CSV table of C-alpha atoms in Angstrom, one decimal:
chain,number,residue,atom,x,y,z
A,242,UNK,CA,0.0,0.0,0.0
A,243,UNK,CA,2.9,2.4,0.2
A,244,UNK,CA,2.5,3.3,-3.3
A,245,UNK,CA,-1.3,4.2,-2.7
A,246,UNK,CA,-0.4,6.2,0.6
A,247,UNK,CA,2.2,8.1,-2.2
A,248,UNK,CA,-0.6,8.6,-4.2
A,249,UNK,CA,-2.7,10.1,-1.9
A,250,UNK,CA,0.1,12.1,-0.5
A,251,UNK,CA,0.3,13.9,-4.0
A,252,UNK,CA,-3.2,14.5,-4.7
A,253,UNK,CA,-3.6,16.2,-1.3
A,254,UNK,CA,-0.9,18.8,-2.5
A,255,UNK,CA,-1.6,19.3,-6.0
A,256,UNK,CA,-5.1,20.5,-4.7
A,257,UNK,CA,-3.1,22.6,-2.2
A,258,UNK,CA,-1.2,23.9,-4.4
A,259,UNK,CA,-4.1,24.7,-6.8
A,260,UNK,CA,-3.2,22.5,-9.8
A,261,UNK,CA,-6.4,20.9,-9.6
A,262,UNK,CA,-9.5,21.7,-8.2
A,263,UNK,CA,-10.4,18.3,-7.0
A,264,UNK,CA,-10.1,15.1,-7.9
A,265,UNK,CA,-11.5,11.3,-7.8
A,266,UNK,CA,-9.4,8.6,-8.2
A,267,UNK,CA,-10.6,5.0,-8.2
A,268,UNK,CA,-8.0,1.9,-8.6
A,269,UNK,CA,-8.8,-1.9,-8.6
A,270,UNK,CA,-6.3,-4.8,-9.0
A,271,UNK,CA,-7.9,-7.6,-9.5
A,272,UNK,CA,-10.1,-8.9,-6.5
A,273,UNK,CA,-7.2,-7.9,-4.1
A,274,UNK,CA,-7.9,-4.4,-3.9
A,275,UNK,CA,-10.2,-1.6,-4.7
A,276,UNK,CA,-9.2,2.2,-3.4
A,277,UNK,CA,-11.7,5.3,-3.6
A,278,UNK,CA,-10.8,8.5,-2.9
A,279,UNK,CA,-12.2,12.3,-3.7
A,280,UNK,CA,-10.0,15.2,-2.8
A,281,UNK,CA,-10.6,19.2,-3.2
A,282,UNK,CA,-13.9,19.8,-3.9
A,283,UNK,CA,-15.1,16.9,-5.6
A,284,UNK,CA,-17.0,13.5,-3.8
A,285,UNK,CA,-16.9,10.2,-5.0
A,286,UNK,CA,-19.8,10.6,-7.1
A,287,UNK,CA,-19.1,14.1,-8.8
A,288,UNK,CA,-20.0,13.8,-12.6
A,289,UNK,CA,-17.4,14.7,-14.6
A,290,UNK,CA,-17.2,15.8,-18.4
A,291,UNK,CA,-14.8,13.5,-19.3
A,292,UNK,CA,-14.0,14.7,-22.8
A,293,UNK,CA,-12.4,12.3,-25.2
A,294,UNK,CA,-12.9,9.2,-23.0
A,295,UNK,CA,-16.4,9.3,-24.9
A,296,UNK,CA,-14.2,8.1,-27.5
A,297,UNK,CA,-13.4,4.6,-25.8
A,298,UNK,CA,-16.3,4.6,-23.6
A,299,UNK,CA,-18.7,4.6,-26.2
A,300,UNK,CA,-17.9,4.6,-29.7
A,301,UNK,CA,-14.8,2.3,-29.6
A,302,UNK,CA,-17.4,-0.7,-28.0
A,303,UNK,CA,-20.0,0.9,-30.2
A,304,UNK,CA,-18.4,-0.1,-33.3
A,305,UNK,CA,-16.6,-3.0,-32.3
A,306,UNK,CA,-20.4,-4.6,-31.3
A,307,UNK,CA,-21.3,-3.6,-35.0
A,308,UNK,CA,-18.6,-5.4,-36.4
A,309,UNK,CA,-19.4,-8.4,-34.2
A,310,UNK,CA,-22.6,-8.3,-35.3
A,311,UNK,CA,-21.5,-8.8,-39.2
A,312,UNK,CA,-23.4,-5.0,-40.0
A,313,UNK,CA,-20.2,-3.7,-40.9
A,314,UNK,CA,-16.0,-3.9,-41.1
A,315,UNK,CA,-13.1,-2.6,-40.0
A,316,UNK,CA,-12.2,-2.2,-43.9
A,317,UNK,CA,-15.2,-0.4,-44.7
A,318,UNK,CA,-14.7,3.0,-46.0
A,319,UNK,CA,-16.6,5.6,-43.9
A,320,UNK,CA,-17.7,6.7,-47.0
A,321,UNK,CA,-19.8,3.4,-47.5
A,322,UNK,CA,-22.1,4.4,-44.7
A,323,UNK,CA,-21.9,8.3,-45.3
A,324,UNK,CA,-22.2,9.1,-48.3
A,325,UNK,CA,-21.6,13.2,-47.4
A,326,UNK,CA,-18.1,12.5,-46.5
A,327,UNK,CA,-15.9,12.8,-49.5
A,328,UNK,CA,-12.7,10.6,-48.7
A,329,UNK,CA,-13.3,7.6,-50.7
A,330,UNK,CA,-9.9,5.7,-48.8
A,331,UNK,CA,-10.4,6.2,-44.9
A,332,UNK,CA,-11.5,3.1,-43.4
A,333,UNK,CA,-13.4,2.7,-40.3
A,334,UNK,CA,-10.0,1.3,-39.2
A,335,UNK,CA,-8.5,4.0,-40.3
A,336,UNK,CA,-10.3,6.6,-37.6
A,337,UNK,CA,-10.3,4.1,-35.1
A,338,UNK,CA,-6.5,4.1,-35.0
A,339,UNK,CA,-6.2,7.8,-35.7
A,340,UNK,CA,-4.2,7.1,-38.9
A,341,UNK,CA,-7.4,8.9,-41.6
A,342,UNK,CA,-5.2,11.7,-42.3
A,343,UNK,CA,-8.1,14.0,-40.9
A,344,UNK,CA,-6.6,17.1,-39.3
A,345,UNK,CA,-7.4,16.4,-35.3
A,346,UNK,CA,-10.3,19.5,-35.7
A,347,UNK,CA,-12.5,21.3,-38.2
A,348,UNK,CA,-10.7,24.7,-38.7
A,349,UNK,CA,-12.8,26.8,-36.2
A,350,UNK,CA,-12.9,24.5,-33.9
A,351,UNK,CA,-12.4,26.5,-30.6
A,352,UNK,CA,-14.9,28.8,-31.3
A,353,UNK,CA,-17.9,27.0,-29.0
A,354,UNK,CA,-20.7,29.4,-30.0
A,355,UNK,CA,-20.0,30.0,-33.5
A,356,UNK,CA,-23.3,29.6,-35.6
A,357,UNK,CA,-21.4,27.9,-39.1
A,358,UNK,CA,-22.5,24.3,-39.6
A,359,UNK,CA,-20.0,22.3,-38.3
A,360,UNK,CA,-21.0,18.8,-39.8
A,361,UNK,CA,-20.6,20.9,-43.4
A,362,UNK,CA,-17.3,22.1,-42.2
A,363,UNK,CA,-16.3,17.6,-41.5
A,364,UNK,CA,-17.7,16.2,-45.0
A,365,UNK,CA,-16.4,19.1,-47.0
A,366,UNK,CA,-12.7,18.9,-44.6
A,367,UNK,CA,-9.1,17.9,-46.8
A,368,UNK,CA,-6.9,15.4,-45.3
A,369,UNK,CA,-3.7,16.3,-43.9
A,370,UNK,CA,-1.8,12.8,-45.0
A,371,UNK,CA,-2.5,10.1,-47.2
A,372,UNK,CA,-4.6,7.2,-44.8
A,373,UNK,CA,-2.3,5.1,-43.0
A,374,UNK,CA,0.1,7.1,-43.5
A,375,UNK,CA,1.1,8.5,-39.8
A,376,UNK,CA,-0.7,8.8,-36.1
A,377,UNK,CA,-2.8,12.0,-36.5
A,378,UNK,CA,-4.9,12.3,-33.3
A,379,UNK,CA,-8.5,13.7,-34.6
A,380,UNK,CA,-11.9,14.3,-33.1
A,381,UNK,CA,-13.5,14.5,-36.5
A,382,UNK,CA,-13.0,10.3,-37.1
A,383,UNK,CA,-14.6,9.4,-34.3
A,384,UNK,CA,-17.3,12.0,-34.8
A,385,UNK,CA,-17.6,10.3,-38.2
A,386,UNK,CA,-17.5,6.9,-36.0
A,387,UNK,CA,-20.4,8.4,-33.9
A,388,UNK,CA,-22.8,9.0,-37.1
A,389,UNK,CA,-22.2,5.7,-38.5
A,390,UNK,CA,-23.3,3.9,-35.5
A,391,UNK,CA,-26.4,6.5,-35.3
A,392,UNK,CA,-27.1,5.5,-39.0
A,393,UNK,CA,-26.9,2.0,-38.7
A,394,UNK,CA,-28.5,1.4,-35.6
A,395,UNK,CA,-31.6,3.8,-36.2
A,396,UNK,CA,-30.6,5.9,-32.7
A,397,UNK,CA,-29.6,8.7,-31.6
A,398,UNK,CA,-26.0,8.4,-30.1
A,399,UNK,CA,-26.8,9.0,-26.8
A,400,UNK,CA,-29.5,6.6,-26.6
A,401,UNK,CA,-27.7,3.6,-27.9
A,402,UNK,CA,-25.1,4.2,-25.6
A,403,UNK,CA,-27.6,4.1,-22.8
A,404,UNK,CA,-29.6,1.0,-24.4
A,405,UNK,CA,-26.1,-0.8,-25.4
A,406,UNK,CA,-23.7,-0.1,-22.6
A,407,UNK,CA,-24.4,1.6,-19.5
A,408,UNK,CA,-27.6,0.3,-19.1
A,409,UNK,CA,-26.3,-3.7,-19.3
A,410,UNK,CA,-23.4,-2.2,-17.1
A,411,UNK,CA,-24.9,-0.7,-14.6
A,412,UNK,CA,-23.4,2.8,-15.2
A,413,UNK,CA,-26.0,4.5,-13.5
A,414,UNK,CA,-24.7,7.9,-13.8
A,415,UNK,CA,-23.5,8.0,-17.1
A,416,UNK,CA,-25.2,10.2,-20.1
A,417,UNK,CA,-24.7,12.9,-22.2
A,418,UNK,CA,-26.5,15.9,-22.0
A,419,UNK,CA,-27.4,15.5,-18.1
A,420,UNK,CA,-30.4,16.6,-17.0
A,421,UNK,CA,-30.8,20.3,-14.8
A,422,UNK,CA,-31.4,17.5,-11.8
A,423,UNK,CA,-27.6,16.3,-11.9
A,424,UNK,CA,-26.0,19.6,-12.5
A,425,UNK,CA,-25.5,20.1,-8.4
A,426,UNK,CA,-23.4,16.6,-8.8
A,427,UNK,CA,-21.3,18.4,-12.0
A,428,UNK,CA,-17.7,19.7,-11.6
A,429,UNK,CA,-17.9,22.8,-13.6
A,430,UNK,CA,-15.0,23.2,-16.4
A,431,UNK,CA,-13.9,25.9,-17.8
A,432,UNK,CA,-14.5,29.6,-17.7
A,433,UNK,CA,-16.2,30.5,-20.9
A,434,UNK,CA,-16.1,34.3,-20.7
A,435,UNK,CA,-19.2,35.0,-18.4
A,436,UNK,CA,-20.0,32.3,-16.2
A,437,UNK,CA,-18.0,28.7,-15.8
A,438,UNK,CA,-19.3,25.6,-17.9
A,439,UNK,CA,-21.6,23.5,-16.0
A,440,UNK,CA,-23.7,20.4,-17.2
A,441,UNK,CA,-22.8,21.1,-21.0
A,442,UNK,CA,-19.7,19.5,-23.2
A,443,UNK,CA,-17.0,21.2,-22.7
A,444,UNK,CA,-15.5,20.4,-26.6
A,445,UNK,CA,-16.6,23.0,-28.5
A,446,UNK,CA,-17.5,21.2,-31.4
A,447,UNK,CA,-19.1,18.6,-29.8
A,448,UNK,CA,-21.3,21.4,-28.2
A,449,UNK,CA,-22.0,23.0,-31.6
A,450,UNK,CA,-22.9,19.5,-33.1
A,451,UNK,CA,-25.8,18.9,-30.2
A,452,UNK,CA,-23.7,17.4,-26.8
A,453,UNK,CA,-23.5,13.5,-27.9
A,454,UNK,CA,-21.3,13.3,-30.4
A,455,UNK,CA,-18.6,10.2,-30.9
A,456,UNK,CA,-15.7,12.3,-29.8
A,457,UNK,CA,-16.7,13.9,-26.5
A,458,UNK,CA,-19.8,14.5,-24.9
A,459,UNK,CA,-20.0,11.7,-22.3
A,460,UNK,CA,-20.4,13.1,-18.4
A,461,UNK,CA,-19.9,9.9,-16.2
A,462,UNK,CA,-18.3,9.4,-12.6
A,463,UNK,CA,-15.1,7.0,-11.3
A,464,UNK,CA,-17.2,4.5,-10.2
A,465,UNK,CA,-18.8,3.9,-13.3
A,466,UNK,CA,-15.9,3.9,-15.2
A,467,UNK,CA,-14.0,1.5,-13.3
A,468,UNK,CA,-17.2,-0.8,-13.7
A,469,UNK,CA,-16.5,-0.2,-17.3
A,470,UNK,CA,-12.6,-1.3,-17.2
A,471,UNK,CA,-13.8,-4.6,-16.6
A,472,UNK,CA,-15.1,-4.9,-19.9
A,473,UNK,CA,-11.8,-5.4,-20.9
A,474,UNK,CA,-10.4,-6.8,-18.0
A,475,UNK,CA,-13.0,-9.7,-18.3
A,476,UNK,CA,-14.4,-10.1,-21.0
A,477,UNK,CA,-15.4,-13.6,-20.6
A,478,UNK,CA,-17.7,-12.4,-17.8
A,479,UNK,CA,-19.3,-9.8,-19.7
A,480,UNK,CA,-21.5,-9.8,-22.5
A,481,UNK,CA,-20.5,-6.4,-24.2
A,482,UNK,CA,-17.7,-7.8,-26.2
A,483,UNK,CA,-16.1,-11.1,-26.7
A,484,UNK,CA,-12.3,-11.7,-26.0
A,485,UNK,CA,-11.6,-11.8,-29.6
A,486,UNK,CA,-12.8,-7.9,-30.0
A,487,UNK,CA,-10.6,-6.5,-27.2
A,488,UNK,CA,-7.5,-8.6,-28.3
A,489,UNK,CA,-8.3,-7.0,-31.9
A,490,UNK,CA,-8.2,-3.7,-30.0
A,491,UNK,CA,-5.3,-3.8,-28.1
A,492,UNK,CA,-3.2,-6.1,-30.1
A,493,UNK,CA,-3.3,-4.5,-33.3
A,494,UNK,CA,-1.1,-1.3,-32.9
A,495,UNK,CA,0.3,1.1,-35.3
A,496,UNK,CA,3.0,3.9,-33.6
A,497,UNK,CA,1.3,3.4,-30.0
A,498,UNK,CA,-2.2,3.5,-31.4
A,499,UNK,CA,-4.7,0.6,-31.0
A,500,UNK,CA,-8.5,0.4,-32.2
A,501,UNK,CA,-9.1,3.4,-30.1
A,502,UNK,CA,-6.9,2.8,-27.2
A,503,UNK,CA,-3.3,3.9,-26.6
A,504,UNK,CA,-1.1,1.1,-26.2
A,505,UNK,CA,2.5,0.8,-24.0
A,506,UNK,CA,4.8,-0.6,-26.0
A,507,UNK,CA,5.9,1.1,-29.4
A,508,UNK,CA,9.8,2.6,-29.1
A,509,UNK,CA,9.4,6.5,-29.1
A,510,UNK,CA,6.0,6.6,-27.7
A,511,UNK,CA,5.7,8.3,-24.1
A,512,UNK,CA,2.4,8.0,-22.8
A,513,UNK,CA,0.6,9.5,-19.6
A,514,UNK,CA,0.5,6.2,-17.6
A,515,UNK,CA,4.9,6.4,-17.5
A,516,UNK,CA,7.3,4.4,-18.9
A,517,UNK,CA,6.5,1.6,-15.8
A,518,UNK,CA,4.0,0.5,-16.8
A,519,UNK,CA,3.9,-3.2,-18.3
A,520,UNK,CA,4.1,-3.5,-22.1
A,521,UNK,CA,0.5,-4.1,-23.6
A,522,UNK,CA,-1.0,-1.9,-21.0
A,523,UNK,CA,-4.1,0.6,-22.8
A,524,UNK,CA,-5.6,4.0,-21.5
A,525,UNK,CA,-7.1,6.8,-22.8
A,526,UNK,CA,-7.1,10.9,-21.9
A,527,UNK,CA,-10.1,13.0,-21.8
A,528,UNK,CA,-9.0,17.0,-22.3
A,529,UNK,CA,-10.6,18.1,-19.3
A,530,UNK,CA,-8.4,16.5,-17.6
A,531,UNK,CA,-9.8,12.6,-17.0
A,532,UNK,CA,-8.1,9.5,-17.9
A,533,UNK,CA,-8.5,5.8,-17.6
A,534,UNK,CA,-5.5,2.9,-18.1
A,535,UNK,CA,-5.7,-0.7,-17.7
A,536,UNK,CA,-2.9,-3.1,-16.8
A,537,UNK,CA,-4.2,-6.5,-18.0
A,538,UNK,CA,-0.8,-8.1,-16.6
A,539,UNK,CA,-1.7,-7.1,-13.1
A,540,UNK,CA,-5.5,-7.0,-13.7
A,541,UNK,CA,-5.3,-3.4,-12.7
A,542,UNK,CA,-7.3,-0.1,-13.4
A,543,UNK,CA,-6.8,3.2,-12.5
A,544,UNK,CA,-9.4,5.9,-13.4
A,545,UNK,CA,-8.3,9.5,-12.7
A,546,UNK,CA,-10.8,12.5,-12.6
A,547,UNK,CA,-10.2,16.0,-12.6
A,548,UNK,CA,-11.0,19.5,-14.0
A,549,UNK,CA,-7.1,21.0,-15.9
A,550,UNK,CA,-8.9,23.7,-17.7
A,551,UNK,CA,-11.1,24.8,-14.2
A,552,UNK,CA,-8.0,27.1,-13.5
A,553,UNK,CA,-6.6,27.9,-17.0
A,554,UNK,CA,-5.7,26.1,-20.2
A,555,UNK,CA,-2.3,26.9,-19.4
A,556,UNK,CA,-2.3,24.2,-15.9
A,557,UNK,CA,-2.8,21.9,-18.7
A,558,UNK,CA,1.0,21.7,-19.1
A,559,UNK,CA,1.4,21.4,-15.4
A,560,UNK,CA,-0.8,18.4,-15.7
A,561,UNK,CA,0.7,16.9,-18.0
A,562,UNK,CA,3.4,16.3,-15.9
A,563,UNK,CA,1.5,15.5,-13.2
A,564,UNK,CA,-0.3,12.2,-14.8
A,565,UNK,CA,2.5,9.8,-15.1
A,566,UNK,CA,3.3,10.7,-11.5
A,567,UNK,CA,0.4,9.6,-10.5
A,568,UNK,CA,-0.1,6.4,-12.3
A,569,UNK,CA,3.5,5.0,-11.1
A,570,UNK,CA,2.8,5.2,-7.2
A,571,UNK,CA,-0.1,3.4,-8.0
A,572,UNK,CA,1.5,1.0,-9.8
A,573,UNK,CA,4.1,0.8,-6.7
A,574,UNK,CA,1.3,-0.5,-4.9
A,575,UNK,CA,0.3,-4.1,-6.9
C-alpha cells in the first residue's frame, strides 16, 4: 500500500497547491484491492465531463459490437455508410487508430458558439496525409464513428449508448446531455467568458454538433468507469464484447495507437500512464483533464478524474506532468 499512501500524499498537494481543483481517483487490481478516494472539492460521485474518454467509452465498444454483429468492417470505408463524406480511402480502421489523415479539428474549432455548420465544415474537410500514413490524433473520425453507429442502428447516439452499454453495465450515472437534476453533482469546467461551464460538453464542437457526439460529450463518474474497465479486464464475464474484440483492440497497434486505445509498448512513444507500466497496458485521456489505463498483466485499473482547464488552459502543461506521476505510485502499490 505504500504506493497508494504516495498517491494520496500527491493528490492532497496538487489541490493545495491549486493544480487541480479536485479530484477522484478509483484503482482496482484484480479482486485484491479496490481504493476510492475524492479530494478538493469533488466526492466520490461528482459527474465529470470526461471529454475524449467518450471516444473509448462509447464509440470504440459501439463499433466493435457492430462489427461483431456482421453490420459492418473494420475495412469499410466511412464513406460506404456516409455518403456526405468525401474521402473515398479512410477506413473505419483507419479513424479508429487515428491514422485517416483527418486534421485532429474542423478549422474553427475553438470557437464553442459559433453559428457555421459544423458537420458541413467535416464532410467538406481535406486530409492532412494520405490514410495510413502516420498517427494523427482527430476528433472528426470518431465524430464520423459516432454518425455511423447513429445510421446503422436507427438511434440517436446518446441513446444507444444508454440501451447498449451503461444500461447492461450498470453505469448508472453516465449520459450525455445530463439533465438540470444532476447539474448540483457536475464539476464545472472551464471559464467560458461570463459564467463557468456546467452540465454542457466542454469540446466546442461537440457542443455546436448537439452534446453526444462520438468524440466527447460523455459526463460519467469513477465508479462507473471502473465498472467499465472490466469490460476489458474480463471479457469472458461480460456480455458487451467477446475476447476476440478486445484482443483485436489492443493487439493490433500502429506507432502506440490501437483500435481506439493507446497502447504501452511502441519505441518513441511516451504516454501519460509512464514508462512503468507493463508493455501491452491501454488508456485513454479525456481533455478536461480525466483518464482511464488498464494493466491486464496485473488486472489493474486506475481511473483519474479531474477538471485542468477549471484554472486555465495553461495548468494543462502542469498536468501533463502530473499524470504519469500519479499512475506510477499506484503501480508501486500491486
Amino acid at each position: 500500500m505504500r504506493g497508494i499512501e504516495k498517491a494520496h500524499q500527491l493528490l492532497e498537494s496538487w489541490v493545495a497547491e491549486k493544480k487541480i481543483p479536485g479530484a477522484v481517483v478509483d484503482v482496482r487490481i484484480g479482486d485484491r484491492m479496490k481504493w476510492q478516494a475524492a479530494y478538493g472539492t469533488a466526492a466520490l460521485d461528482t459527474i465529470f465531463d470526461v471529454a475524449s474518454l467518450t471516444k473509448v467509452a462509447v464509440t470504440l465498444p459501439g463499433i466493435m459490437m457492430l462489427v461483431e454483429s456482421s453490420k459492418l468492417s473494420l475495412q469499410d470505408p466511412v464513406q460506404k455508410y456516409i455518403p456526405e463524406f468525401r474521402h473515398g480511402g479512410v477506413t473505419i480502421e483507419h479513424c479508429l487508430k487515428h491514422i485517416s489523415g483527418l486534421p485532429a479539428g474542423i478549422p474553427d474549432f475553438e470557437e464553442r458558439y459559433s453559428t457555421v455548420d459544423a458537420m458541413q465544415q467535416i464532410f467538406e474537410v481535406n486530409l492532412e496525409a494520405a490514410p495510413g500514413e502516420r498517427v494523427n490524433y482527430s476528433d472528426l473520425g470518431f465524430i464520423l464513428l459516432g454518425w455511423i453507429i447513429s445510421r446503422l442502428t436507427g438511434q440517436s447516439l446518446d441513446s444507444f449508448a444508454q440501451d447498449a452499454i451503461f444500461t447492461p453495465l450498470g453505469m448508472k450515472d453516465s449520459c450525455f446531455n445530463p439533465s438540470q437534476a444532476l447539474h448540483k453533482r457536475i464539476a464545472p469546467t472551464e471559464w467560458d467568458g461570463s459564467k463557468y461551464i456546467l452540465g454542457e460538453v466542454h469540446d466546442e464542437t461537440s457542443y455546436r454538433l448537439g452534446g453526444a457526439v462520438g468524440s466527447a460529450g460523455l459526463f460519467t463518474t469513477a465508479e462507473d468507469l471502473s465498472e467499465y474497465a472490466g469490460v476489458w479486464l474480463y471479457p469472458e464475464q461480460c456480455s458487451l464484447l467477446t475476447k476476440e474484440m478486445v484482443d483485436t483492440c489492443i493487439t493490433s497497434v500502429f506507432d502506440g495507437r490501437g483500435l481506439g486505445w493507446q497502447v504501452q509498448g511502441s519505441p518513441g512513444v511516451t504516454l501519460s500512464c509512464g514508462p512503468l507500466w507493463p508493455a501491452g497496458s491501454f488508456g485513454h485521456t479525456g481533455y478536461t483533464g480525466t483518464s482511464l489505463w488498464i494493466n491486464p498483466v496485473d488486472k489493474m485499473s486506475v481511473v483519474f478524474l479531474t477538471n485542468a482547464v477549471h484554472y486555465g488552459r495553461e495548468s494543462l502543461n502542469v498536468f501533463r506532468e502530473l499524470r504519469p506521476i500519479l499512475h506510477e505510485a499506484v503501480l508501486a502499490s500491486k
